[in-house]
Coordinates of C-alpha atoms in Angstrom, one line a residue:
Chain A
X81 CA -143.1 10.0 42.6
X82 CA -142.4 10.2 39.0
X83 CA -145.1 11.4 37.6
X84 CA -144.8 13.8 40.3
X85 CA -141.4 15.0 39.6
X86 CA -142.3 15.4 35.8
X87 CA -145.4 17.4 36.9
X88 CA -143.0 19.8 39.1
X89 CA -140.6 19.8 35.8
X90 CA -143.1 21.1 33.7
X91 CA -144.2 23.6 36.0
X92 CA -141.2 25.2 36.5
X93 CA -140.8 25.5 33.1
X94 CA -143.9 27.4 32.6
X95 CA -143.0 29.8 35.8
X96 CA -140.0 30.9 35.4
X97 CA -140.4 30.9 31.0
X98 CA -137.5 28.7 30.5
X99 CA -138.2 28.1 26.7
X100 CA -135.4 26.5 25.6
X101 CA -135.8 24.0 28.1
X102 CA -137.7 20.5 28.2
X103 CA -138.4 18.2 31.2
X104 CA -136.3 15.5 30.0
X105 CA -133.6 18.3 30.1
X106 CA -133.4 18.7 34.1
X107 CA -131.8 16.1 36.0
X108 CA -133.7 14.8 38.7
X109 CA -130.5 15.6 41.0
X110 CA -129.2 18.4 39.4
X111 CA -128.8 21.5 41.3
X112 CA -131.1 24.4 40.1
X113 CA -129.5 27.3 41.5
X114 CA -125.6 28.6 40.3
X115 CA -124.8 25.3 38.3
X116 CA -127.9 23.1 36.5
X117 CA -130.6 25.4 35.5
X118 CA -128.7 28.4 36.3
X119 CA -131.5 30.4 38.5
X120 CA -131.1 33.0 41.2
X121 CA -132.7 34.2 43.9
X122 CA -135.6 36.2 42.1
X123 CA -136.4 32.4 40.6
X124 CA -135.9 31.1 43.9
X125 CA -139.0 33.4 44.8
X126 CA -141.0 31.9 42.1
X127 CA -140.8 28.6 43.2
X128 CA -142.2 29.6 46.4
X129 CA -145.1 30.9 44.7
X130 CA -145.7 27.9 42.9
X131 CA -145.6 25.4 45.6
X132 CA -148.0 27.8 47.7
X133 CA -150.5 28.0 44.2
X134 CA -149.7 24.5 42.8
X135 CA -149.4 22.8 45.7
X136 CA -150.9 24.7 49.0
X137 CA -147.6 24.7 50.3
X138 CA -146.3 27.6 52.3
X139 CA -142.6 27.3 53.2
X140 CA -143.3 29.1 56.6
X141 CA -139.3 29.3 57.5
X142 CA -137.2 31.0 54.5
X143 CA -134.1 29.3 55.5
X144 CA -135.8 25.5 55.0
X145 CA -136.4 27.0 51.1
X146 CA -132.8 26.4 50.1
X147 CA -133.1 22.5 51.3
X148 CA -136.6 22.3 49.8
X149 CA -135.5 24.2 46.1
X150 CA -132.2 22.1 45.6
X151 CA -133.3 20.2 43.0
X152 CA -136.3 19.0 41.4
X153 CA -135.7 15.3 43.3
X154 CA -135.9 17.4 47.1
X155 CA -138.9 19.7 45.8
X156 CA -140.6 16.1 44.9
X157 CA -139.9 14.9 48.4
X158 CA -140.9 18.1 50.1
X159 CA -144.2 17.9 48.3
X160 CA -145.0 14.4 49.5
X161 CA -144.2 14.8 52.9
X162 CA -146.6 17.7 52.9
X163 CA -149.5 15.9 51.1
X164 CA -152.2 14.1 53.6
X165 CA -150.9 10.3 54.1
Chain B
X671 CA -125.1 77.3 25.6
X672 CA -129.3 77.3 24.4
X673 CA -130.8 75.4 26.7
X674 CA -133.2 74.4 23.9
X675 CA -131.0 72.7 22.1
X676 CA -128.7 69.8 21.8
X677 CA -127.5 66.9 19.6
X678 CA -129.0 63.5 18.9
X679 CA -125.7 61.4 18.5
X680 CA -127.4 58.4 18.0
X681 CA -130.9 57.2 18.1
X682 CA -132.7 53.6 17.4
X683 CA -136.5 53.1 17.2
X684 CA -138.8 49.7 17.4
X685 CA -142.2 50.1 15.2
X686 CA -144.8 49.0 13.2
X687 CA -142.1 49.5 10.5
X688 CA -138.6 48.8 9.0
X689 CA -137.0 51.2 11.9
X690 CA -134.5 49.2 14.2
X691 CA -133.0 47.1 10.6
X692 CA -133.7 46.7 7.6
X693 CA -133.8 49.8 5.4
X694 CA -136.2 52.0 6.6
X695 CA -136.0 55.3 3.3
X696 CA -136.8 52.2 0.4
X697 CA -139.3 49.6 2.7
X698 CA -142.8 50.0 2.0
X699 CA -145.4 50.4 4.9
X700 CA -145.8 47.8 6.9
X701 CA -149.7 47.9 6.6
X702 CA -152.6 46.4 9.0
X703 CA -156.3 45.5 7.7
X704 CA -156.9 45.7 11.9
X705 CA -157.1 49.4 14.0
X706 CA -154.0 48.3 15.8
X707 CA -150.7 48.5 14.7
X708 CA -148.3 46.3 16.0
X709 CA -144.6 46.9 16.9
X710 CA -142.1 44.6 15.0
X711 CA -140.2 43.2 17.6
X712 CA -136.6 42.5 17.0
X713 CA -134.2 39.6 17.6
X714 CA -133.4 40.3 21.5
X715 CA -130.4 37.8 22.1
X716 CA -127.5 39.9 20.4
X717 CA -128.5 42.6 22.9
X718 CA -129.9 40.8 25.9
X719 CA -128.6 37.4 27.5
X720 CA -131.1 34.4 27.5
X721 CA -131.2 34.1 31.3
X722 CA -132.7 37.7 31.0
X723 CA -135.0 37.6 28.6
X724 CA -137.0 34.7 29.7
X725 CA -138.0 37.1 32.4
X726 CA -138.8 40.5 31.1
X727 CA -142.0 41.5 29.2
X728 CA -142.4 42.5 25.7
X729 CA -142.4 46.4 26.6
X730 CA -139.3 45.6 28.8
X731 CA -137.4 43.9 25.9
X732 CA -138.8 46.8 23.3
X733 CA -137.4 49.2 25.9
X734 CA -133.8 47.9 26.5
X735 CA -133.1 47.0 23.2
X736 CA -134.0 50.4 21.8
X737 CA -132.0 51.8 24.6
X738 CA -128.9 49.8 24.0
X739 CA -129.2 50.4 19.9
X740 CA -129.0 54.0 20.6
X741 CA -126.1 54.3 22.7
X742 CA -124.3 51.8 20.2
X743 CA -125.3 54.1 17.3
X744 CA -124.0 57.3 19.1
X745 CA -120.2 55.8 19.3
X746 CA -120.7 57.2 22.7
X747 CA -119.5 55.3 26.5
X748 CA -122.3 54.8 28.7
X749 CA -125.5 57.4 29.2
X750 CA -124.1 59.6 32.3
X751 CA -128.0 60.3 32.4
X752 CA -131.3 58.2 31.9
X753 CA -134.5 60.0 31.6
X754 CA -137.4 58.5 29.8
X755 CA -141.5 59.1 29.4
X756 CA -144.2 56.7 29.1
X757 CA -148.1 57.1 29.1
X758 CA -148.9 53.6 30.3
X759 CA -145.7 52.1 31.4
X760 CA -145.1 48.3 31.1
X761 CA -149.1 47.3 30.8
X762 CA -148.8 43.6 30.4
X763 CA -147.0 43.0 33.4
X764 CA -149.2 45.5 35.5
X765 CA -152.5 43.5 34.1
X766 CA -151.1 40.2 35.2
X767 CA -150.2 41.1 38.3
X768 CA -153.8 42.7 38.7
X769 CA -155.2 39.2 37.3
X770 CA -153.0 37.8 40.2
X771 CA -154.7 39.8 42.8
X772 CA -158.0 38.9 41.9
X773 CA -157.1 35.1 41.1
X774 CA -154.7 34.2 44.2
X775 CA -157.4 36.3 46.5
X776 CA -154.2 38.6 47.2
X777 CA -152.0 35.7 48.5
X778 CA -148.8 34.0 46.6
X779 CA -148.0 37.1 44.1
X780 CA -145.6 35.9 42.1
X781 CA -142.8 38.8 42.7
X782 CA -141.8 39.5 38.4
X783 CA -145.1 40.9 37.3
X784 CA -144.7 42.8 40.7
X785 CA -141.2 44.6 40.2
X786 CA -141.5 45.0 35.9
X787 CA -145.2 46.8 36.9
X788 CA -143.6 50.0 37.7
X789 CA -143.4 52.8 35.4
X790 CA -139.7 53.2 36.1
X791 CA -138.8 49.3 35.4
X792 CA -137.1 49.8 31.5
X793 CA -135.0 53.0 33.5
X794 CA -133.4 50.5 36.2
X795 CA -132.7 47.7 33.5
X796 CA -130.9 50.2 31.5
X797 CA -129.1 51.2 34.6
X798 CA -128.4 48.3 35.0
X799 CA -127.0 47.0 32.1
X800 CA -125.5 50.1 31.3
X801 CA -124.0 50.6 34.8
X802 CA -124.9 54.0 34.9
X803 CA -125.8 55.4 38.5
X804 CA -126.3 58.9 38.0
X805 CA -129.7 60.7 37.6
X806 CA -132.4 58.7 36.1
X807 CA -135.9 59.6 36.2
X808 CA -139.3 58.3 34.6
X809 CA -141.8 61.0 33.3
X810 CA -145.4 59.7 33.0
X811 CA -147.4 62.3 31.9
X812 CA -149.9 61.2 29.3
X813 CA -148.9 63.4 26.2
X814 CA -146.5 65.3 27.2
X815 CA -144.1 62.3 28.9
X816 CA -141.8 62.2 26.1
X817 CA -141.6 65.9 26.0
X818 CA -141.1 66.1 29.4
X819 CA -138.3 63.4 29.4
X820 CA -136.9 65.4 26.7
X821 CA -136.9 68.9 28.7
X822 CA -135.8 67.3 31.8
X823 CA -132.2 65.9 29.4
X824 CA -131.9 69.3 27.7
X825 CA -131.9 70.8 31.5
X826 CA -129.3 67.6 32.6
X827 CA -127.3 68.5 29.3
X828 CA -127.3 72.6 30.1
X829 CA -126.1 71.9 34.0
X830 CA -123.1 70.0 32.5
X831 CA -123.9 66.4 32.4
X832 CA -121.8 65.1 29.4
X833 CA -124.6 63.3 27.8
X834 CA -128.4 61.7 28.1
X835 CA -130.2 58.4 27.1
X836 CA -133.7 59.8 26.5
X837 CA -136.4 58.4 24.9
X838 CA -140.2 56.6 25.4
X839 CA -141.6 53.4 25.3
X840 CA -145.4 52.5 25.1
X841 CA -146.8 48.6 24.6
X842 CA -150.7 48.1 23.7
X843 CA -152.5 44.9 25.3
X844 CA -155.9 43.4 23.9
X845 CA -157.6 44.8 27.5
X846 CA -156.6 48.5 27.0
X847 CA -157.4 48.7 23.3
X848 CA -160.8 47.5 24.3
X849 CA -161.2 49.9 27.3
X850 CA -159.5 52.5 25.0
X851 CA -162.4 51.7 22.2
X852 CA -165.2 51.8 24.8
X853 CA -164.6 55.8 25.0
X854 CA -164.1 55.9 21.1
X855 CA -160.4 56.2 20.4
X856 CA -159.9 54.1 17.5
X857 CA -161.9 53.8 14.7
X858 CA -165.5 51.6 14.9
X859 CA -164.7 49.8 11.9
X860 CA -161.4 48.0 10.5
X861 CA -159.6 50.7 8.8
X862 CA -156.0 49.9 8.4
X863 CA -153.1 52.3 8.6
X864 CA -152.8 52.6 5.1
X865 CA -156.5 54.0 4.8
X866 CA -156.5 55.9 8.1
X867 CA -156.7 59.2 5.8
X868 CA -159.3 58.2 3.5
X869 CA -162.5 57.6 6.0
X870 CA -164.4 61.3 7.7
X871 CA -164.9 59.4 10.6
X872 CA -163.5 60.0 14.4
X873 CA -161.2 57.7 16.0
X874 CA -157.9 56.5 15.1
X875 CA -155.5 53.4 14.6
X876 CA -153.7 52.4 17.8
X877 CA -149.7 52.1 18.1
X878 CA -147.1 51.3 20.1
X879 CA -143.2 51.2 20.2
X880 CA -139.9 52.2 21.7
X881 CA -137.6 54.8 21.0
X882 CA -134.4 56.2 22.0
X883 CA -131.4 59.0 21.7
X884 CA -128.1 59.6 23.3
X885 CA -128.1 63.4 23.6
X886 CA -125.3 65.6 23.7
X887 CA -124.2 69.1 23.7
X888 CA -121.3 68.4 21.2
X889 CA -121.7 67.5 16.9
X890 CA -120.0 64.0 16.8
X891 CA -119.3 62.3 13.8
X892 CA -122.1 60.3 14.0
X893 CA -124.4 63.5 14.7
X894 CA -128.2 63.0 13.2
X895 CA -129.5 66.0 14.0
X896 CA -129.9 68.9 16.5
X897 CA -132.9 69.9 18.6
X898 CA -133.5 73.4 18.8
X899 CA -136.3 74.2 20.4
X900 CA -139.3 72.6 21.9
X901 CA -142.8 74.2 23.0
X902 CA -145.7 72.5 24.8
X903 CA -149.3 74.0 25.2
X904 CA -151.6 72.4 27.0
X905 CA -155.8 72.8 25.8
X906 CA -154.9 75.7 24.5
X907 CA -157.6 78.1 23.1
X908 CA -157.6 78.5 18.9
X909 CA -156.6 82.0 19.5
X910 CA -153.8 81.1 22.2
X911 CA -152.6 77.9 19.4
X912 CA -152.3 80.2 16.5
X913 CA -150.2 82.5 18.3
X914 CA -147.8 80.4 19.6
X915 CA -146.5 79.1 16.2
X916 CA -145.1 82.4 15.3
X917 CA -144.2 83.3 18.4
X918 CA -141.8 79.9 19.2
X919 CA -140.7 80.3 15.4
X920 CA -139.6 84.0 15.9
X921 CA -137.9 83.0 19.4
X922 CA -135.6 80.8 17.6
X923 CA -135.0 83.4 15.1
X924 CA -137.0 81.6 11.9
X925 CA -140.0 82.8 10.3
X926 CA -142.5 80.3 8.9
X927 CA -140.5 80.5 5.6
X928 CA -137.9 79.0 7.1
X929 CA -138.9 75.9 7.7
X930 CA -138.3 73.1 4.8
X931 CA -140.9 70.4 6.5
X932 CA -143.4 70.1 8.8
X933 CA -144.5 66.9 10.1
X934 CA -147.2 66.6 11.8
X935 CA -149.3 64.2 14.2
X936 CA -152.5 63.8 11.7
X937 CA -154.1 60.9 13.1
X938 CA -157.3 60.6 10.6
X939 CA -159.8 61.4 13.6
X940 CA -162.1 64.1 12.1
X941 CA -162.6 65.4 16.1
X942 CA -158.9 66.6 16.4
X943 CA -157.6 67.0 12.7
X944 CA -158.7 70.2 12.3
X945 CA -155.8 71.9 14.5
X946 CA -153.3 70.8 12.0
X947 CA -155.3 72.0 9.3
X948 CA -156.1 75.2 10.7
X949 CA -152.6 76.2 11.7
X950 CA -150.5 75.3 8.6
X951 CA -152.6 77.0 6.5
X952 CA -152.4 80.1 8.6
X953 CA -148.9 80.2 8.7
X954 CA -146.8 77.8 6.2
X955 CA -149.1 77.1 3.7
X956 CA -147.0 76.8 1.1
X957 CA -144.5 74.2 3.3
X958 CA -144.4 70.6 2.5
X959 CA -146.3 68.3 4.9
X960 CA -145.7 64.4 5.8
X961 CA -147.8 63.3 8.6
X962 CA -146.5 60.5 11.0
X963 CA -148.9 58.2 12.4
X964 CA -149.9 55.9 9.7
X965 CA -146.2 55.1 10.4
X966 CA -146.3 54.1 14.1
X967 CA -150.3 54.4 15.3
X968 CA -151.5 56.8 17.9
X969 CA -150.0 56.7 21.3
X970 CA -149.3 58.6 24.1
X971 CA -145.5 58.8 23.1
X972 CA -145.5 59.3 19.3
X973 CA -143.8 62.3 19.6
X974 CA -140.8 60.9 20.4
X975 CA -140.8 58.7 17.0
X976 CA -141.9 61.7 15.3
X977 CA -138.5 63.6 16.3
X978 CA -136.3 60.3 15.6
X979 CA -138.2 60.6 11.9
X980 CA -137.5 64.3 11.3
X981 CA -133.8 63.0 12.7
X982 CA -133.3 60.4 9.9
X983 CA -135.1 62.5 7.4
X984 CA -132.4 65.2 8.2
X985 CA -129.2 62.6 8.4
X986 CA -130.0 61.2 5.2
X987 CA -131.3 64.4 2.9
X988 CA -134.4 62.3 1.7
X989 CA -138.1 61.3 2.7
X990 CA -138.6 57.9 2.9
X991 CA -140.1 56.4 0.1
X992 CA -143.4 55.4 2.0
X993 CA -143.8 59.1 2.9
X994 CA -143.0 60.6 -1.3
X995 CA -146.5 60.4 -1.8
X996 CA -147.2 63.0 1.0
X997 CA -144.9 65.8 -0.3
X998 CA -143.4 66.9 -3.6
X999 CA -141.9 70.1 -3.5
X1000 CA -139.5 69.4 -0.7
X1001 CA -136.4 71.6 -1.3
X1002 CA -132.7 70.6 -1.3
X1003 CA -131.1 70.6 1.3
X1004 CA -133.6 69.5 4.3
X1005 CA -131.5 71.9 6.9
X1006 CA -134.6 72.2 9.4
X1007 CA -138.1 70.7 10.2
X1008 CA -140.8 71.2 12.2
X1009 CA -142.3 69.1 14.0
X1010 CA -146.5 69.5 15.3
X1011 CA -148.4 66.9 17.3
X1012 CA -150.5 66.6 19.7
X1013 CA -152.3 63.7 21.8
X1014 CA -156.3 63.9 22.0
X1015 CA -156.3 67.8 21.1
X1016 CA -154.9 68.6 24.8
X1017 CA -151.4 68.3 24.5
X1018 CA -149.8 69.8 21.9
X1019 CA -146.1 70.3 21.2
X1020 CA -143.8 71.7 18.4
X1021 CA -140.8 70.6 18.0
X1022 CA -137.5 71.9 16.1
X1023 CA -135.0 70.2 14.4
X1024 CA -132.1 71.0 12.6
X1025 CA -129.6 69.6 10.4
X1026 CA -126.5 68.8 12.8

């Protein structure tokens, strides 16, 4: 789950160009949208797109995406629960 | 009120050179050994916020910050209009989002390159940031899209509108400067602007840049210079080219003699030259000549850095010292200059400038 999370962290560094910003930066529990990293719903968007390229995740119902893109700690958890046991 | 004519009451350019700060009239060229020159890119964070800019492309940053600079420099509240003209648009974004296609197999497009693709993209930022909801329109028209932008303001400006942000914006990528070589457009070998003159061979040096002027039917005090007239021809036959000088000259009640400066759109390529050097010396041989793109590379929208040139040259009664060499006898005062250019020999556009 670590490595996992520090994987996600990196990627969403690269995706949304945040380059003042390193993993160790983001709080595992810190919210990404209004406070935390700041983002909005453009960003919210990206994310999407990188769980469906990185990952081969399709968030089929838009309303589970705020849940899923709370924080770097629920996109984790999403993730596993989505990869093959 | 001449609908060929208004104000620039403020203006701000990002090139190959010392344009958007520094001191343009005593820098020295900003030379490249390469056929492509390279805008110098300013700092972005006094004019746009860091959550912004992580987002936007290079050609969107070159765009709004040119954009913003100008309306600073005019004095003047926000553009009441916002027309603009680019040949290719934001490239980068429209090539990633093409790589995306192919890559992704038309499934999970990220959504940025998407929206910042669109010709119109720098327009809604500016809007945007500017908060300026009235008319605002994109001309992309190869050539003539800065000329067009420009018509379409001093149209706004004779209807009434209080003032226009006008300008053009053009970015060059790695991918089109290679398509754009494949059908001979730049030079074969590495030239360099600084030699572009010196080699009888066809081709040019590629450019790119943004630039940008709040325009007005009123002198302000911080007034560079007035546009009087504009003219556009497109492939026009020698015979149809050589009359139109004298003719646009003698509608704005000037003879040849008249003018102080021409610049002109030289480029170096031996193919399309020829039209600058046919017409001067048929009709103001004797004028003083500085030519343009050695400054800022061919593209589409040089035009519009050529006016914002013959704008400073104007405001500050002096050629820059990286364009002395060009002209000697030019006479005191500067109170008007011509401008001639055209892209690929098909579009071809004076312009007139004045001292404000």
């Amino acid at each position: 789950m670590e490595e996992l999370k520090l994987k996600l962290k990196q990627q969403i560094i690269e995706a949304l160009n945040l380059q003042d910003t390193k993993p160790e930066d983001i709080d595992d529990n810190a919210p990404l949208f209004g406070e935390g990293l700041g983002l909005d719903s453009i960003d919210s968007l990206e994310l999407m797109v990188l769980l469906e390229r990185q990952y081969n995740i399709k968030v089929e119902d838009p309303r589970e995406g705020r849940k899923i893109l709370a924080s770097v700690q629920s996109m984790a958890e999403f993730i596993q629960s989505k990869q093959p046991a | 009120m001449n609908k060929h004519r208004c104000y620039i009451q403020g203006s701000a350019a990002i090139s190959a050179q010392h344009t958007f700060d520094g001191d343009f009239f005593s820098a020295p060229m900003v030379t490249t050994s390469t056929n492509n020159l390279v805008a110098a890119e300013p700092d972005y964070k006094a004019f746009i916020p860091p959550n912004s800019l992580r987002r936007m492309s290079r050609m969107l940053k070159m765009g709004l910050t040119a954009a913003l600079k100008a309306v600073q420099n005019s004095g003047q509240p926000a553009p009441q209009v916002i027309v603009t003209g680019t040949g290719k648009g934001s490239l980068s974004d429209t090539e990633k989002f093409i790589r995306d296609i192919e890559q992704y197999q038309e499934r999970a497009l990220n959504p940025t390159p998407f929206i910042q693709s669109t010709y119109n993209s720098v327009n809604g930022l500016i809007a945007l940031q500017q908060q300026s909801t009235g008319y605002n329109n994109t001309f992309v028209h190869r050539g003539f899209s800065f000329e067009n932008a420009l018509l379409d303001s001093m149209l706004q400006l004779h209807e009434g509108v209080g003032n226009t942000l006008t300008g053009a914006f053009e970015e060059m990528t790695d991918e089109h400067f290679y398509i754009k070589s494949r059908i001979g457009f730049w030079k074969d070998t590495p030239t360099g602007n600084a030699a572009m003159f010196d080699h009888n061979t066809s081709g040019s040096i590629s450019g790119e840049g943004a630039t940008f002027f709040m325009l007005g039917t009123e002198r302000t005090p911080n007034a560079e210079a007035c546009v009087t007239g504009m003219k556009m021809l497109y492939k026009p036959s020698a015979e149809a080219l050589n009359k139109a000088l004298p003719v646009f000259l003698e509608q704005h009640g000037l003879k040849p003699t008249d003018i102080d400066l021409v610049i002109t759109g030289r480029n170096g390529d031996i193919n399309t030259d020829h039209y600058y050097r046919v017409l001067l010396s048929a009709h103001c041989p004797a004028t003083p000549e500085v030519p343009f793109k050695q400054l800022c590379g061919e593209h589409d929208t040089a035009g519009a850095f050529a006016v914002w040139l013959g704008a400073q040259i104007l405001k500050h009664q002096q050629l820059p010292d990286m364009l002395q060499s060009y002209a000697t006898n030019v006479p005191d005062p500067i109170r008007r200059i011509l401008i001639y250019n055209h892209f690929i020999g098909e579009q071809h556009t004076f312009f007139l400038l004045e001292q404000a």
